[in-house]
XYZ file of C-alpha atoms in Angstrom:
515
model
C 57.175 -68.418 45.497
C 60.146 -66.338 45.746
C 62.299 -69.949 47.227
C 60.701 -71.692 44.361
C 62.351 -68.856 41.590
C 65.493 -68.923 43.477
C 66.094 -72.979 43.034
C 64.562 -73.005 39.545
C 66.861 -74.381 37.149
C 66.134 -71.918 34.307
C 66.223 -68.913 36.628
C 69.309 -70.008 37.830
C 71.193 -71.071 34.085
C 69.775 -67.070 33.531
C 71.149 -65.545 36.397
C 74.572 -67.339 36.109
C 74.098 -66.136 32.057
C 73.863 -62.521 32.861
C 77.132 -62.894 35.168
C 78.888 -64.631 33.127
C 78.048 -62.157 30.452
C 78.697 -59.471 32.726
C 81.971 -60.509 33.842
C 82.730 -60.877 29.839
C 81.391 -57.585 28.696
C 83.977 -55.790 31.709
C 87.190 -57.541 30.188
C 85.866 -56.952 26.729
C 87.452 -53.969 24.241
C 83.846 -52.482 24.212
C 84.108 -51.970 27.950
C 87.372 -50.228 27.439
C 85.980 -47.836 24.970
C 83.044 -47.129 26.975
C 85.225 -46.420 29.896
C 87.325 -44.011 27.801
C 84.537 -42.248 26.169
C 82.804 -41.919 29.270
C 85.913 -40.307 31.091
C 86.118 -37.653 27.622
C 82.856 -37.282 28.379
C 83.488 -36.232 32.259
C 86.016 -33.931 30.816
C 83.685 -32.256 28.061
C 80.746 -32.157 30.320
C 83.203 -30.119 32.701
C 83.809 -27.335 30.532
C 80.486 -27.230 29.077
C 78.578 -24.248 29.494
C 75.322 -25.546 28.878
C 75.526 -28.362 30.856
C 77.047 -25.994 33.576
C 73.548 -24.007 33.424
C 72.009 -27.023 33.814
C 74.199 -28.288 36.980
C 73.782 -25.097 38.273
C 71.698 -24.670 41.604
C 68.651 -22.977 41.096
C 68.697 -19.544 43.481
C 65.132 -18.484 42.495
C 63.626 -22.282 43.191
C 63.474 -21.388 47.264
C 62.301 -17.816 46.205
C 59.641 -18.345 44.142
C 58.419 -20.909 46.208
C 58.200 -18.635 49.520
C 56.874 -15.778 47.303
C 53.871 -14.030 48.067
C 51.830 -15.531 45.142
C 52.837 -19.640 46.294
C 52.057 -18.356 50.456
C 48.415 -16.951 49.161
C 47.292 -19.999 47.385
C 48.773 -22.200 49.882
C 46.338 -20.485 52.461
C 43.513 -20.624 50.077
C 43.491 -24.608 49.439
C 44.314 -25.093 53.015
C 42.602 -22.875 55.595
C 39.297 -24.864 55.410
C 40.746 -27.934 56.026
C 43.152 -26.598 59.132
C 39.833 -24.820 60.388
C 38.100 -28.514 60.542
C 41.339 -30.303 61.762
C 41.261 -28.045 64.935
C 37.804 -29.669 65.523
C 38.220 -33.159 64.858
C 41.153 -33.036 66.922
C 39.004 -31.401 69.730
C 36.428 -34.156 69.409
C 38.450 -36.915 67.777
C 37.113 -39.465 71.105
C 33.620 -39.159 69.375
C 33.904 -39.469 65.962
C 36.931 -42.869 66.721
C 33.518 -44.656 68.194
C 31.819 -44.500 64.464
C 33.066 -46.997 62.432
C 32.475 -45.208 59.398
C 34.868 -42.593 60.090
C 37.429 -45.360 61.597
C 36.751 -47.164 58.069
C 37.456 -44.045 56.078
C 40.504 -43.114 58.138
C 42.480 -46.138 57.570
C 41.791 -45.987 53.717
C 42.640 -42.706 53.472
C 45.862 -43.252 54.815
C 47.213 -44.907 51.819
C 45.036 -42.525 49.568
C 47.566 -42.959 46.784
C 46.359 -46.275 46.326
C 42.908 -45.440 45.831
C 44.365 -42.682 42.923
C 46.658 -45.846 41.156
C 43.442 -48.076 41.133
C 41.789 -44.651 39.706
C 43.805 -44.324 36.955
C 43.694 -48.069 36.495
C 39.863 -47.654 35.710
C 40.378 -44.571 33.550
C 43.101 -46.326 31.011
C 41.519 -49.620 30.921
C 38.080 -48.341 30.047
C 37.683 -49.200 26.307
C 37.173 -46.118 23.978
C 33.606 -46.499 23.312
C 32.103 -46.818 26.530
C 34.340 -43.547 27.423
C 33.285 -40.196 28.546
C 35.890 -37.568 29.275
C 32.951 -36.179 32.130
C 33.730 -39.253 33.683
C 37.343 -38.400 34.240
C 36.291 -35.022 35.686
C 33.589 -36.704 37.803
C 36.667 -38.967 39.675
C 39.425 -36.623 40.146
C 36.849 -34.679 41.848
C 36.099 -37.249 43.983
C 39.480 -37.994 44.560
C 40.219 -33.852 45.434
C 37.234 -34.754 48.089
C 38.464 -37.420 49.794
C 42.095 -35.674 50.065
C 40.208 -32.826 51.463
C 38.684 -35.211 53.872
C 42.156 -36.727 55.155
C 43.405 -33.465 55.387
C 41.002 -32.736 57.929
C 41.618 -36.183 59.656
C 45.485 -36.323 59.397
C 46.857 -33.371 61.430
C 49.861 -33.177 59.042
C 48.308 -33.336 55.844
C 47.887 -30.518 53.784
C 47.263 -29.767 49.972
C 51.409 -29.708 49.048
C 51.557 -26.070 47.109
C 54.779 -25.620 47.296
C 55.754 -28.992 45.845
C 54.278 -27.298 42.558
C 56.899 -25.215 40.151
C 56.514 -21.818 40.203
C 56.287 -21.664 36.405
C 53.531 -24.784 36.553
C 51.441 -22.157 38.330
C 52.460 -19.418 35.687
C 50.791 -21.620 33.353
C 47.820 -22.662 34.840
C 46.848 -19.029 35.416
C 48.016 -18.671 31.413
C 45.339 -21.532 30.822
C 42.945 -19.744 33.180
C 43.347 -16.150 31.203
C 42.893 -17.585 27.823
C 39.609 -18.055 28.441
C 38.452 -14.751 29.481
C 40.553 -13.816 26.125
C 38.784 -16.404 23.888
C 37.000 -15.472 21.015
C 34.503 -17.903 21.910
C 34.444 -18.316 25.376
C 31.666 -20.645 25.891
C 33.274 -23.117 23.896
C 36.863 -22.450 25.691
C 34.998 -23.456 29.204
C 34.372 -27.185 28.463
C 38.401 -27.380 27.786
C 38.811 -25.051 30.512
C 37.171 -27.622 32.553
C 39.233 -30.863 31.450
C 42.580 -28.528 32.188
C 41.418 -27.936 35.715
C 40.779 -31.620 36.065
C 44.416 -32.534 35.153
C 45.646 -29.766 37.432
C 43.473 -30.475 40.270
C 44.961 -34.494 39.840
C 48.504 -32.929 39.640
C 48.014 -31.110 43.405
C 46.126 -34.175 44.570
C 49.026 -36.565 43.560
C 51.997 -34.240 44.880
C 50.516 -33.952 48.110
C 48.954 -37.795 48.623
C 52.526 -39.008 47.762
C 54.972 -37.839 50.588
C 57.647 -40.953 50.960
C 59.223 -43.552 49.043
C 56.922 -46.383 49.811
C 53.649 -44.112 48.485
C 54.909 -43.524 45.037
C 56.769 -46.935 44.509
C 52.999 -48.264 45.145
C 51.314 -45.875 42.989
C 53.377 -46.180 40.260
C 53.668 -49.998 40.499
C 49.501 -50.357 40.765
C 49.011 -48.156 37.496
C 51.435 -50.392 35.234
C 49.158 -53.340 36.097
C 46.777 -50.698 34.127
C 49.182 -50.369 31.215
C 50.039 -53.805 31.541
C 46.133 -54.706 30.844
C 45.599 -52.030 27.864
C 48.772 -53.964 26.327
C 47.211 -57.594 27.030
C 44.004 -55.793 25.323
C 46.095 -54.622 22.107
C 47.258 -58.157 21.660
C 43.914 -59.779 22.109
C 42.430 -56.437 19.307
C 45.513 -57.883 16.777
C 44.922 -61.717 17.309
C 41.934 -62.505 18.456
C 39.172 -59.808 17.099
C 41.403 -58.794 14.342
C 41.550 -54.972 13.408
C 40.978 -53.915 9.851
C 43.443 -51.431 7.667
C 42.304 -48.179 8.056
C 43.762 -45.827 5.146
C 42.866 -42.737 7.439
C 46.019 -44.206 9.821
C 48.390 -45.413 6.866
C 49.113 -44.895 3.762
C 48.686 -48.504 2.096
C 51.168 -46.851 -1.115
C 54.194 -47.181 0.565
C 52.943 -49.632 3.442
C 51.032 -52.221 0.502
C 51.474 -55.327 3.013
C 50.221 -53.188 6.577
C 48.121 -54.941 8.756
C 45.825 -52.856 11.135
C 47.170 -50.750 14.343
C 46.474 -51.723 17.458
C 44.980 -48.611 19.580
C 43.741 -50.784 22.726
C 41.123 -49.013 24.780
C 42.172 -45.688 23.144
C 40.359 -45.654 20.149
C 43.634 -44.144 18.040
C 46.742 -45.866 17.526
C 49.055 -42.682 17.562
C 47.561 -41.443 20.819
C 47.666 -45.512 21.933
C 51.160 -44.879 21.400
C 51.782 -41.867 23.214
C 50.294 -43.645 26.436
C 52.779 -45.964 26.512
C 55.636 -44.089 25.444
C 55.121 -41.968 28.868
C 54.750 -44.862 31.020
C 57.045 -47.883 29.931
C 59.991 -46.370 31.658
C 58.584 -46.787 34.775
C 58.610 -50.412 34.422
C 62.825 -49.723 34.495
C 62.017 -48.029 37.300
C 60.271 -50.755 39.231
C 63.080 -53.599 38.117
C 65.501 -51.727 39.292
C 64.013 -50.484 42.649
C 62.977 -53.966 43.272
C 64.676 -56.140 46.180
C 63.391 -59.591 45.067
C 64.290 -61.433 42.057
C 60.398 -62.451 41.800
C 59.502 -59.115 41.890
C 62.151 -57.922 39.329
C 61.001 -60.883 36.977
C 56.965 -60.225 37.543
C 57.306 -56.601 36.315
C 59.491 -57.145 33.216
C 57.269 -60.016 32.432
C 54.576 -57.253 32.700
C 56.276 -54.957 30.578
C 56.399 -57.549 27.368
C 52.719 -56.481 26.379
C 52.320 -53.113 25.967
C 56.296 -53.275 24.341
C 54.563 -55.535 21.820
C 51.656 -53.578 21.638
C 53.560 -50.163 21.431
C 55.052 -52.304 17.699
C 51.957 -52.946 16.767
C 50.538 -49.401 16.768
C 52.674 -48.546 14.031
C 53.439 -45.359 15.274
C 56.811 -44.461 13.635
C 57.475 -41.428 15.991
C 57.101 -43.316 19.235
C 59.017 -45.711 17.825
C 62.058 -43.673 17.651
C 61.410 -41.699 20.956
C 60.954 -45.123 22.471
C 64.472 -45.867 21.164
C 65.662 -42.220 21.937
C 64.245 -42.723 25.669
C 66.204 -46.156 26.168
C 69.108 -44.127 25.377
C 68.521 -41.780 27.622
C 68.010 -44.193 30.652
C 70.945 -45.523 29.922
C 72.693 -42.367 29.635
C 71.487 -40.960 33.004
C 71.904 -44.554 34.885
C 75.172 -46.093 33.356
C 76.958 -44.221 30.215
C 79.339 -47.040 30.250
C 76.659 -48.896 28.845
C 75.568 -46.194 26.098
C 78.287 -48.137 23.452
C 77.020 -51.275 24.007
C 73.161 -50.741 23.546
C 73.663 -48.555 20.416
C 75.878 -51.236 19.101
C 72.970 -54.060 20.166
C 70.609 -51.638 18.241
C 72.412 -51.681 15.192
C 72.523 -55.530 15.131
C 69.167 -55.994 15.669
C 68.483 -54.150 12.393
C 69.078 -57.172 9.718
C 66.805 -59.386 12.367
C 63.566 -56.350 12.417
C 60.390 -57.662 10.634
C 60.181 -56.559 7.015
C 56.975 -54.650 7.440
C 58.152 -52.889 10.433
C 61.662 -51.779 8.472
C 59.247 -50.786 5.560
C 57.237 -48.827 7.722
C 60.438 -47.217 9.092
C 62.213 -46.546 5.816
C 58.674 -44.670 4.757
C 59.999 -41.949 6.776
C 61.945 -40.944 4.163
C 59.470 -40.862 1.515
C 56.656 -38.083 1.103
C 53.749 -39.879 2.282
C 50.544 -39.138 3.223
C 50.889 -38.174 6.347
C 53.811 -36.047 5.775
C 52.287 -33.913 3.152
C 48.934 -33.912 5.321
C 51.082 -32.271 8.148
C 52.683 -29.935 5.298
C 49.249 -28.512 4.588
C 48.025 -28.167 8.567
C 51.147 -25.951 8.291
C 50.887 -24.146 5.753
C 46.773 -23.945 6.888
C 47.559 -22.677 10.242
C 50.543 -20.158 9.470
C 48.697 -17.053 8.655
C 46.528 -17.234 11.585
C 49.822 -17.961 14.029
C 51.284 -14.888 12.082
C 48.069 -13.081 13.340
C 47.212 -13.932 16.876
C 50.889 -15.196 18.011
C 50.843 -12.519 20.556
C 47.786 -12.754 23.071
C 46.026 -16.279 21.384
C 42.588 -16.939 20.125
C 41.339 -18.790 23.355
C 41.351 -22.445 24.905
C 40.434 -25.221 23.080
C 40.584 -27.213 19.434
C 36.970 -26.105 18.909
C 38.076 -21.907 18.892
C 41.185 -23.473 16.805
C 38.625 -24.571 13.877
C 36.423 -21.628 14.572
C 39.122 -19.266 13.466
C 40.807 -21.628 11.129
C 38.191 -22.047 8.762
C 38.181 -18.215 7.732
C 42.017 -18.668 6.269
C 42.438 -20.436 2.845
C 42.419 -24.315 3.422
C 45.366 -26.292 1.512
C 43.161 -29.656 3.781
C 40.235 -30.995 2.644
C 38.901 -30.013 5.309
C 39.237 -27.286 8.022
C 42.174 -29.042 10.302
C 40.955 -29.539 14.353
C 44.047 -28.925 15.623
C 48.163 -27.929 14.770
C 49.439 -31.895 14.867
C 52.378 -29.793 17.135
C 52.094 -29.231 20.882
C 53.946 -26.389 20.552
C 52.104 -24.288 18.065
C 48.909 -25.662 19.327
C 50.001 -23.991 22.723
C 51.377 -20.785 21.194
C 48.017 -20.610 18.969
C 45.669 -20.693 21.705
C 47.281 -19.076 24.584
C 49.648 -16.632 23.155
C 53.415 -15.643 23.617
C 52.613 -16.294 28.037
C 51.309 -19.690 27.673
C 54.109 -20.920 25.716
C 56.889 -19.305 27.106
C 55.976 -20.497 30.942
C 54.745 -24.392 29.402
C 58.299 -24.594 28.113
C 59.842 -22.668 31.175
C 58.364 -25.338 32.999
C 59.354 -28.017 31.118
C 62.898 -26.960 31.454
C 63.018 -26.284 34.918
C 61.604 -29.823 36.001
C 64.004 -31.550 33.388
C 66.657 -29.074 35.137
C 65.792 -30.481 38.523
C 65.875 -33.773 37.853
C 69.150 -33.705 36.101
C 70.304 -31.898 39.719
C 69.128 -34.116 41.809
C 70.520 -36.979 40.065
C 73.681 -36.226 41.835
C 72.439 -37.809 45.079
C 73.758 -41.062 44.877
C 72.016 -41.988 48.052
C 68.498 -41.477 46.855
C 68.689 -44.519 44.214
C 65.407 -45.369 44.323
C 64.347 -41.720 43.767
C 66.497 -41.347 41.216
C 65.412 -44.182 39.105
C 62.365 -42.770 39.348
C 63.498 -39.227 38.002
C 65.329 -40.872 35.408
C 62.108 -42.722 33.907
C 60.141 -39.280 34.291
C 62.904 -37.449 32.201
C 62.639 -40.200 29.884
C 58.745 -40.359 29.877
C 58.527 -36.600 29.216
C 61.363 -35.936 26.455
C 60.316 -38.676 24.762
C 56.567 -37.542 24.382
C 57.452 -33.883 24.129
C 59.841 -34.941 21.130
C 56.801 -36.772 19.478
C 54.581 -33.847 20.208
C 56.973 -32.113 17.316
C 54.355 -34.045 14.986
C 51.681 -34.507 17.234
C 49.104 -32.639 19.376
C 49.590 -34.887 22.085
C 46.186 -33.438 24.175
C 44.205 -33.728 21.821
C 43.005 -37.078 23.718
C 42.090 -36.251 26.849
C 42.714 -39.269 28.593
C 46.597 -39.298 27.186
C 46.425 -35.762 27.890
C 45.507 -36.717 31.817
C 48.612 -39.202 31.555
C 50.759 -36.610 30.748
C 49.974 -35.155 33.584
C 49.981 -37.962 36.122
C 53.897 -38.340 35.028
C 54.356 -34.709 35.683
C 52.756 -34.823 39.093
C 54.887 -38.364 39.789
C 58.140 -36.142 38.885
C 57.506 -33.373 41.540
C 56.137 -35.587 44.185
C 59.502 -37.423 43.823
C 61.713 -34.244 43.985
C 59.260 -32.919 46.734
C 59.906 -36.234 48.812
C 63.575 -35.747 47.868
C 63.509 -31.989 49.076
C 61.644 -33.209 52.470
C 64.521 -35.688 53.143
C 66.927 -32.911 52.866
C 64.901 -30.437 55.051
C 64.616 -32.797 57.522
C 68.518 -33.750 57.500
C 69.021 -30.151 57.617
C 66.850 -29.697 60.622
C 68.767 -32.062 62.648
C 71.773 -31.329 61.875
């Protein structure tokens, strides 16, 4: 297949396009003012003292992580399993003769493919035939069966300190809100879907140790996206989806058709999905070593791009655009000119509806002044309970809610802002270590960008920054968890981020150790 590509005609009049336009675009005046911005650039970023923070080498990273916190839950999650190892190791020769245990050996080897084709299932599931138990119900199967090869694999263990030290911060926030909920029975079942994304998060970091592991994960669960995308098409053209007025206001969008929300069941949170996860197909192009291969997964990124249109999600829309910027920024800022200037010209050449849709940004529709009201809804009971929260979950949220005045119809189920949503329920803590967090991975990515060597790696990291700006930008005007499978998504990008800077951090160890 990959001969036939090579001798194609087309592929070749492409190829030879792409040089030719290369070799153009390096002689061209553009180039030269690319170059020279980029080099003032250099020189700004230099004296820059918030980009300086940011270069900066973290001292407290290695202390945290060898605190006596990280060493007591690393024991926790892992004596069990060294207990059993030192037994299957004594009587390995027996259990090698079943051929169960030979069976489940060898698959759990490369568990991380069994967690792609996982979250495969859990994407691609359409909304209706959905339960969020079910979610719960496979990442603890998954935790199992990591449990299992810990106990097979000598050197396997549940990777604690590939966590941040503020992720952990947070979780015990999450945990703590509970006990500080005004209605605590109604804060577990939330309580419960948190611990599932966590529990994912520790499963992921420590199934996905090397280069190869989370180059096949990540390339198995855009197949995933790929088919929710191929599903939003087939919704548009096929079925045919009918204009809902509770997702657009048909005033200032009087020729709308109906947004595409695939197997999500909402075209905002549709949105959101693929806003975290179509800069991994950058990711995959570029890691690539075969044309076919490079081809395959850009072809597979056409859908959900088309399908990411069709939601008519004006937010992800512009983080979208915000987060090509940014890939561009971190992988070539000679480059940054050029695509801004290819944005601009594609303007007169966007479909009407789309620009209309765009331009209704401006105006004070519907779901402007519905977010104006949550606001204004929500503010004396943030004023109130800013300090410890009022517990985990949208369900406490409305509880307390509906004793304030309502300027909504009705009582609002959540913030429509990650942010406040975060500050509302868990207090000052849970906030302040979410965006601590935040900031440190970003932080660490940005720093470990400076390997050259690990390209691969770093393409990765430079999709992840993109995936997670972009989505925590759009969770300015939207409560991004309130879907819990998005919300598991968000997740799964955050646990790809530190596996990658944990592999990263191995390679450097183990340099170290040699040396």
């Amino acid at each position: 297949m990959i001969n036939i590509l090579k001798n194609s005609l087309i592929i070749g009049f492409i190829i030879t396009l792409v040089q030719k336009f290369q070799a153009a675009y390096k002689e061209s005046l553009i180039a030269r003012v690319a170059a020279y911005l980029s080099s003032k650039f250099k020189i700004l970023s230099a004296n820059s003292s918030i980009l300086n923070f940011i270069k900066r080498r973290d001292f407290y990273s290695r202390v945290l992580e060898y605190s006596f916190f990280v060493s007591v839950l690393d024991k926790a999650l892992n004596i069990i399993p060294r207990f059993l190892n030192t037994y299957y190791t004594k009587y390995g020769h027996i259990f090698a003769e079943s051929l169960i245990v030979r069976s489940a050996v060898n698959i759990l080897r490369r568990i991380e493919i069994v967690i792609a084709l996982s979250i495969v299932y859990i994407i691609s599931v359409p909304d209706e035939k959905w339960y969020n138990i079910y979610t719960t119900v496979i990442v603890l199967a998954l935790g199992a069966m990591f449990f299992v090869k810990t106990i097979f694999h000598r050197f396997e263990s549940f990777n604690v300190k590939g966590l941040d030290f503020a992720l952990l911060l947070f979780m015990l926030c999450v945990i703590l809100s509970v006990g500080n909920s005004f209605f605590p029975m109604d804060s577990m079942r939330f309580l419960l879907f948190f611990l599932t994304c966590f529990l994912l998060v520790i499963v992921i970091v420590s199934s996905i140790n090397t280069e190869r592991s989370i180059n096949s994960f990540i390339e198995i669960m855009l197949w995933g996206v790929t088919f929710t995308g191929l599903f939003g098409i087939y919704q548009a053209k096929i079925v045919g989806i009918p204009v809902n007025p509770a997702f657009i206001d048909l005033v200032t969008n009087s020729d709308a058709k109906g947004r595409v929300f695939s197997t999500v069941g909402n075209p905002n949170n549709y949105a959101e999905l693929l806003l975290m996860t179509i800069p991994f197909y950058f990711a995959v192009v570029l890691n690539s070593k075969n044309v076919f291969k490079k081809i395959l997964y850009s072809l597979l990124a056409v859908p959900p791009l088309i399908s990411l249109v069709w939601t008519g999600t004006r937010a992800a829309w512009l983080c979208f655009a915000g987060s090509v910027l940014i890939f561009v920024f971190f992988k070539n800022k000679k480059l940054l000119p050029l695509v801004i200037l290819a944005g601009i010209a594609f303007i007169p050449f966007m479909p009407q509806s789309i620009y209309r849709r765009l331009m209704s940004l401006t105006q004070a529709d519907t779901s402007a002044m519905y977010r104006i009201k949550i606001y204004q809804t929500i503010m004396p009971m943030f004023t109130e309970y800013w300090k410890a929260g009022i517990g985990l979950g949208t369900d406490v949220f409305m509880g307390i809610c509906k004793n304030y005045y309502q300027y909504t119809a009705k009582v609002p189920p959540h913030a429509h802002n990650l942010y406040i949503q975060i500050w509302i329920e868990m207090g000052i803590m849970g906030i302040a270590t979410f965006v601590w967090f935040i900031g440190r991975l970003v932080k660490k990515c940005i720093l470990n960008l400076s390997n050259k060597a690990e390209a691969n790696i770093n393409n990765i990291l430079i999709a992840g920054i993109c995936s997670i700006v972009s989505v925590l930008v759009m969770a300015l005007a939207e409560y991004i968890w309130y879907y819990p499978r998005v919300m598991l998504i968000f997740w799964v990008i955050v646990a790809l981020v530190l596996a990658a800077l944990s592999i990263t951090m191995r390679k450097r160890e183990g340099i170290s150790n040699k040396a």
